[in-house]
């Protein structure tokens, strides 16, 4: 029997890699997407004909009920959110509605229409915020530092609550930062790799940045979606940290990207207070022992390889499209 999956946030970085993974495993893939006058299809151009799209929004429960009726999924992956941390201070209410209450809406749709569907919630290392222990693992208490982090804590706990209240197969993946050539250019990795490529090609003069001292545990999104799938194939639902177990500063990221195109970053980077956040997450470092041992999950792409892959991809994209 062909398995059926419903992915929210299908047009995003993770949605696109996950859809490719599930299609390669023979799934019938349904993708929930918000209607926009100009469709945002860049990440899923290559597979769009293999996906059944359903218009809907995490803030609109009736559209989610319809989506679950249409897809009749065996597995639901809830990846949609307002996911840019900086924006969450500018639109805190929208962030709460989509990133927090949206999870309850999706869980309700599953509970009402197809309660035996397995459910994955995209939780985030931003929940650890001002970290109370290092490295961070599944049992580390949360201390979110942004409206986004606060909303994700809600999403995490409501997922656990539905598992405990209704016996639903609901899992939460606490994913540390994960990047790829498909990352949006507002996120720091892609902002840096895109700028390094543009400066190298003479299309940009400088790169304006915020806090270069922040430390993140950055992995490759293509590796991380495999962990999402593995979580839903287990005998019991549970929560897992997914990370690399390495941490690097934003400055190291900048240095690797610029070195890769033969430039000295100090000649181009300008610190601009506009990109400094009202409250910062200084250090993230994940301990993914549980995922490695229980899921058999392995990562393939390391930090330096990831940054170089992104710079190379941006060089190619810019040469082709400007
Ligand atoms: O920032 C610093 C910034 O926006 C990383 C999302 O996927 O991962 C992501 O959240 C760091 C921060 O990601 C700039 O202050 C310095 O310390 O790439 P980011 P994020 O906030 O860590 C988690 C796991 C998620 O769940 C989120 O959805 O880089 N930084 N200068 C800068 N960041 C940006 N964006 N732009 C700068 O100019």
Coordinates of C-alpha atoms and ligand atoms in Angstrom, one line a residue:
X1 CA 0.0 0.0 0.0
X2 CA 1.3 3.4 -0.9
X3 CA 1.9 5.6 2.1
X4 CA 0.4 9.1 2.1
X5 CA 2.0 12.1 3.7
X6 CA 0.8 15.7 4.2
X7 CA 3.5 18.3 4.6
X8 CA 2.8 21.9 5.8
X9 CA 5.4 24.4 4.7
X10 CA 6.1 22.4 1.6
X11 CA 7.6 25.3 -0.3
X12 CA 10.2 26.0 2.3
X13 CA 13.7 24.6 2.6
X14 CA 12.8 21.7 4.8
X15 CA 9.5 21.0 3.0
X16 CA 11.3 20.6 -0.3
X17 CA 14.0 18.2 1.0
X18 CA 11.4 16.2 2.9
X19 CA 9.1 15.9 -0.1
X20 CA 12.0 14.7 -2.2
X21 CA 12.9 12.1 0.4
X22 CA 9.3 10.8 0.7
X23 CA 8.8 10.7 -3.1
X24 CA 12.0 8.7 -3.4
X25 CA 10.5 6.2 -0.9
X26 CA 7.3 5.9 -2.9
X27 CA 5.0 8.1 -0.8
X28 CA 2.1 10.0 -2.3
X29 CA 2.9 13.5 -1.1
X30 CA 0.3 16.2 -0.4
X31 CA 1.6 19.8 0.3
X32 CA -0.3 22.4 2.2
X33 CA 0.4 25.9 0.8
X34 CA -0.9 29.3 1.3
X35 CA -2.4 30.9 -1.8
X36 CA -0.3 33.8 -3.1
X37 CA -0.9 35.8 -6.2
X38 CA 2.6 34.8 -7.4
X39 CA 3.3 31.2 -6.5
X40 CA 6.6 30.6 -4.5
X41 CA 7.8 27.4 -6.1
X42 CA 11.6 27.9 -6.4
X43 CA 12.5 25.1 -3.9
X44 CA 10.1 22.6 -5.4
X45 CA 10.3 23.4 -9.1
X46 CA 11.9 20.0 -9.9
X47 CA 9.1 18.0 -8.1
X48 CA 6.0 20.1 -8.4
X49 CA 4.3 17.8 -10.8
X50 CA 4.6 14.9 -8.4
X51 CA 3.0 16.8 -5.5
X52 CA -0.7 17.3 -4.9
X53 CA -1.1 20.8 -3.5
X54 CA -3.9 21.8 -1.1
X55 CA -4.5 25.5 -0.4
X56 CA -4.7 26.2 3.3
X57 CA -3.3 28.1 6.2
X58 CA -2.3 27.1 9.7
X59 CA -4.5 29.9 11.1
X60 CA -7.6 28.5 9.4
X61 CA -8.7 25.3 11.1
X62 CA -11.4 24.5 8.6
X63 CA -8.8 24.6 5.7
X64 CA -6.7 22.1 7.8
X65 CA -9.7 19.8 8.4
X66 CA -10.3 19.8 4.6
X67 CA -6.6 19.2 3.9
X68 CA -6.6 16.1 6.2
X69 CA -9.8 14.9 4.6
X70 CA -8.4 15.2 1.1
X71 CA -4.9 13.8 1.9
X72 CA -6.1 11.0 4.3
X73 CA -2.4 10.9 5.4
X74 CA -0.6 8.2 7.3
X75 CA 2.0 10.8 8.3
X76 CA 1.7 14.6 8.8
X77 CA 4.8 16.8 9.0
X78 CA 4.1 20.2 10.4
X79 CA 6.9 22.4 9.1
X80 CA 5.0 25.6 8.4
X81 CA 5.6 28.6 10.7
X82 CA 6.7 32.2 10.8
X83 CA 10.3 31.0 11.1
X84 CA 12.5 34.1 10.9
X85 CA 13.5 35.0 14.5
X86 CA 14.2 38.7 13.8
X87 CA 10.7 39.2 12.3
X88 CA 9.1 37.7 15.4
X89 CA 9.8 41.0 17.3
X90 CA 8.1 43.0 14.5
X91 CA 5.1 40.6 14.2
X92 CA 4.8 38.9 17.5
X93 CA 1.1 38.3 17.3
X94 CA 1.2 36.8 13.9
X95 CA 4.2 34.7 15.0
X96 CA 2.1 33.4 18.0
X97 CA -0.9 32.7 15.8
X98 CA 1.0 30.8 13.1
X99 CA 3.9 29.2 15.0
X100 CA 2.1 28.5 18.3
X101 CA -1.7 28.3 17.9
X102 CA -1.2 26.9 14.3
X103 CA 0.2 23.7 15.8
X104 CA -3.0 23.2 17.9
X105 CA -5.0 23.8 14.7
X106 CA -3.1 21.2 12.9
X107 CA -3.3 18.7 15.8
X108 CA -7.0 19.4 16.0
X109 CA -7.5 18.7 12.3
X110 CA -5.7 15.4 12.7
X111 CA -7.5 14.4 15.9
X112 CA -10.9 15.1 14.4
X113 CA -10.4 13.6 10.9
X114 CA -7.6 11.0 11.2
X115 CA -6.4 10.5 14.7
X116 CA -4.3 7.4 13.8
X117 CA -2.1 9.6 11.5
X118 CA 1.5 10.0 12.8
X119 CA 2.4 13.6 13.5
X120 CA 5.7 15.4 13.4
X121 CA 6.2 18.9 14.9
X122 CA 9.1 21.0 13.9
X123 CA 10.4 22.2 17.2
X124 CA 13.5 24.3 17.4
X125 CA 16.8 24.8 19.3
X126 CA 15.6 28.5 19.8
X127 CA 13.5 27.0 22.7
X128 CA 16.8 26.7 24.6
X129 CA 17.5 30.4 24.1
X130 CA 19.5 31.6 27.1
X131 CA 20.8 28.1 27.7
X132 CA 20.8 26.7 31.1
X133 CA 23.1 23.8 30.3
X134 CA 25.6 22.9 27.5
X135 CA 25.3 20.9 25.4
X136 CA 21.5 21.0 25.1
X137 CA 19.6 17.7 25.1
X138 CA 16.0 16.6 25.2
X139 CA 15.8 17.1 29.0
X140 CA 17.4 20.6 29.0
X141 CA 14.9 23.2 30.4
X142 CA 13.7 25.9 27.9
X143 CA 14.5 29.6 28.2
X144 CA 13.3 31.2 24.9
X145 CA 14.7 34.6 24.0
X146 CA 12.4 35.8 21.2
X147 CA 8.6 35.7 20.4
X148 CA 9.5 33.0 18.0
X149 CA 11.2 30.9 20.6
X150 CA 8.3 31.4 23.0
X151 CA 5.8 30.3 20.3
X152 CA 7.9 27.2 19.5
X153 CA 7.9 26.2 23.2
X154 CA 4.1 26.3 23.0
X155 CA 4.1 24.2 19.9
X156 CA 6.4 21.7 21.5
X157 CA 4.3 21.2 24.6
X158 CA 1.0 21.1 22.8
X159 CA 2.4 18.3 20.7
X160 CA 3.4 16.3 23.8
X161 CA 0.0 17.2 25.4
X162 CA -1.9 15.7 22.5
X163 CA 0.3 12.6 22.7
X164 CA -0.5 12.2 26.4
X165 CA -4.1 13.3 26.2
X166 CA -5.3 11.5 23.1
X167 CA -2.7 8.8 22.7
X168 CA -1.8 10.3 19.3
X169 CA 1.5 9.3 17.7
X170 CA 2.9 12.8 17.9
X171 CA 6.7 13.5 17.9
X172 CA 8.6 16.6 18.3
X173 CA 12.0 17.1 16.6
X174 CA 14.2 19.7 18.3
X175 CA 16.2 20.7 15.3
X176 CA 19.2 22.9 15.7
X177 CA 20.0 25.4 12.8
X178 CA 20.0 23.6 9.5
X179 CA 21.0 25.2 6.2
X180 CA 21.4 24.5 2.5
X181 CA 21.5 26.3 -0.9
X182 CA 17.7 26.5 -0.5
X183 CA 17.8 28.6 2.7
X184 CA 16.1 32.0 2.4
X185 CA 18.6 34.9 2.0
X186 CA 17.5 36.6 5.2
X187 CA 19.0 33.8 7.4
X188 CA 22.6 34.4 8.3
X189 CA 24.3 31.5 6.4
X190 CA 22.7 32.2 3.1
X191 CA 23.0 36.0 3.6
X192 CA 26.8 35.5 4.0
X193 CA 27.3 32.9 1.2
X194 CA 25.2 35.0 -1.3
X195 CA 27.1 38.1 -0.4
X196 CA 30.5 36.4 -0.7
X197 CA 29.5 35.3 -4.2
X198 CA 28.1 38.7 -5.2
X199 CA 31.2 40.6 -3.9
X200 CA 33.5 38.1 -5.7
X201 CA 31.5 38.7 -8.9
X202 CA 31.7 42.5 -8.5
X203 CA 27.9 42.9 -7.9
X204 CA 28.1 44.1 -4.2
X205 CA 30.6 46.2 -2.2
X206 CA 30.0 45.3 1.4
X207 CA 28.1 43.0 3.7
X208 CA 26.2 44.6 6.7
X209 CA 25.9 42.2 9.6
X210 CA 24.8 42.0 13.2
X211 CA 26.4 40.0 16.1
X212 CA 29.4 38.1 14.8
X213 CA 30.0 36.5 18.2
X214 CA 26.8 34.4 18.3
X215 CA 27.5 30.6 18.2
X216 CA 25.4 28.1 16.4
X217 CA 25.3 24.4 15.8
X218 CA 24.8 24.4 12.0
X219 CA 24.0 21.2 10.0
X220 CA 22.7 20.4 6.5
X221 CA 18.9 20.4 6.0
X222 CA 19.1 17.4 3.7
X223 CA 20.5 15.3 6.6
X224 CA 17.9 16.7 9.0
X225 CA 14.8 15.7 7.1
X226 CA 15.9 12.1 7.3
X227 CA 15.6 12.3 11.1
X228 CA 12.0 13.6 10.8
X229 CA 11.1 10.6 8.8
X230 CA 12.9 8.2 11.1
X231 CA 11.0 9.6 14.1
X232 CA 7.7 8.6 12.5
X233 CA 8.9 5.0 11.7
X234 CA 9.6 4.1 15.4
X235 CA 7.4 1.8 17.5
X236 CA 6.7 4.7 20.0
X237 CA 6.4 8.4 19.6
X238 CA 9.1 10.5 21.3
X239 CA 11.1 13.7 21.1
X240 CA 14.6 14.0 19.8
X241 CA 17.4 16.6 19.5
X242 CA 18.9 16.8 16.0
X243 CA 22.2 18.6 15.8
X244 CA 25.9 18.2 14.8
X245 CA 27.5 18.4 18.2
X246 CA 29.8 21.2 16.9
X247 CA 29.4 25.0 17.5
X248 CA 30.9 27.8 15.4
X249 CA 30.7 31.6 15.6
X250 CA 29.0 33.7 12.9
X251 CA 32.5 35.1 12.3
X252 CA 33.9 31.7 11.5
X253 CA 31.0 31.2 9.0
X254 CA 31.9 34.6 7.4
X255 CA 35.6 33.7 7.3
X256 CA 35.1 30.3 5.6
X257 CA 32.7 31.7 3.0
X258 CA 35.0 34.6 2.0
X259 CA 38.1 32.5 2.1
X260 CA 36.4 30.1 -0.3
X261 CA 36.2 32.8 -2.9
X262 CA 39.7 34.1 -2.1
X263 CA 38.6 37.3 -0.3
X264 CA 39.5 38.7 3.2
X265 CA 36.1 39.2 4.9
X266 CA 37.5 42.1 7.0
X267 CA 37.7 44.2 3.9
X268 CA 33.9 44.0 3.3
X269 CA 32.0 43.3 6.5
X270 CA 30.4 46.3 8.3
X271 CA 28.6 45.9 11.6
X272 CA 25.2 47.5 11.4
X273 CA 23.1 47.8 14.6
X274 CA 20.0 47.2 12.5
X275 CA 20.8 43.5 12.5
X276 CA 21.5 43.2 16.2
X277 CA 18.5 41.6 18.0
X278 CA 16.7 42.9 21.1
X279 CA 17.7 39.7 22.9
X280 CA 20.3 37.3 21.6
X281 CA 20.8 33.5 21.8
X282 CA 24.5 33.5 22.4
X283 CA 25.4 29.8 22.2
X284 CA 23.8 26.7 20.9
X285 CA 25.3 23.3 20.9
X286 CA 23.2 20.1 20.7
X287 CA 23.7 16.7 22.0
X288 CA 22.0 14.3 19.6
X289 CA 23.1 11.0 21.2
X290 CA 19.5 9.8 21.7
X291 CA 18.8 10.3 17.9
X292 CA 22.0 8.5 16.9
X293 CA 21.3 5.6 19.3
X294 CA 17.6 5.2 18.9
X295 CA 16.9 6.3 15.4
X296 CA 20.3 5.2 13.9
X297 CA 20.4 8.8 12.4
X298 CA 23.8 9.9 11.0
X299 CA 24.8 13.2 9.5
X300 CA 26.8 13.3 6.3
X301 CA 27.7 16.9 5.7
X302 CA 30.0 18.9 8.1
X303 CA 30.0 22.6 8.7
X304 CA 32.9 23.6 6.4
X305 CA 31.6 21.4 3.6
X306 CA 28.1 23.0 4.0
X307 CA 29.3 26.6 3.8
X308 CA 31.4 25.8 0.7
X309 CA 28.5 24.0 -0.9
X310 CA 26.3 27.1 -0.3
X311 CA 28.9 29.5 -1.7
X312 CA 29.4 27.4 -4.8
X313 CA 25.7 27.2 -5.4
X314 CA 25.3 31.0 -5.0
X315 CA 28.2 31.6 -7.4
X316 CA 26.4 29.4 -10.0
X317 CA 23.0 30.9 -9.4
X318 CA 24.2 34.5 -9.7
X319 CA 26.3 33.8 -12.8
X320 CA 23.2 32.3 -14.4
X321 CA 20.4 34.6 -13.2
X322 CA 22.3 37.7 -11.9
Ligands
LIG1 O1 20.7 33.8 12.8 C1 23.3 36.2 14.0 C2 21.9 36.2 14.7 O2 18.7 34.2 11.4 C3 21.7 33.1 13.4 C4 15.8 29.7 12.1 O3 15.7 28.6 11.2 O4 17.4 28.5 13.4 C5 17.1 29.7 12.8 O5 17.2 30.8 13.8 C6 22.6 34.0 14.2 C7 21.9 34.8 15.2 O6 19.0 32.0 12.5 C8 23.1 38.6 11.2 O7 21.9 37.3 15.6 C9 24.4 38.1 12.9 O8 22.6 34.8 16.4 O9 20.4 32.5 10.6 P1 19.6 33.2 11.7 P2 18.4 31.7 14.0 O10 17.9 33.0 14.6 O11 19.5 31.0 14.8 C10 16.5 28.1 14.4 C11 16.9 26.7 14.9 C12 15.1 28.2 14.0 O12 14.2 27.5 14.4 C13 14.7 29.4 13.2 O13 13.5 29.2 12.5 O14 23.3 34.9 13.4 N1 23.4 37.2 12.9 N2 24.3 39.0 11.9 C14 22.6 37.5 11.9 N3 21.5 36.8 11.5 C15 20.8 37.3 10.4 N4 19.7 36.7 10.0 N5 21.3 38.4 9.7 C16 22.5 39.1 10.1 O15 22.9 40.0 9.4

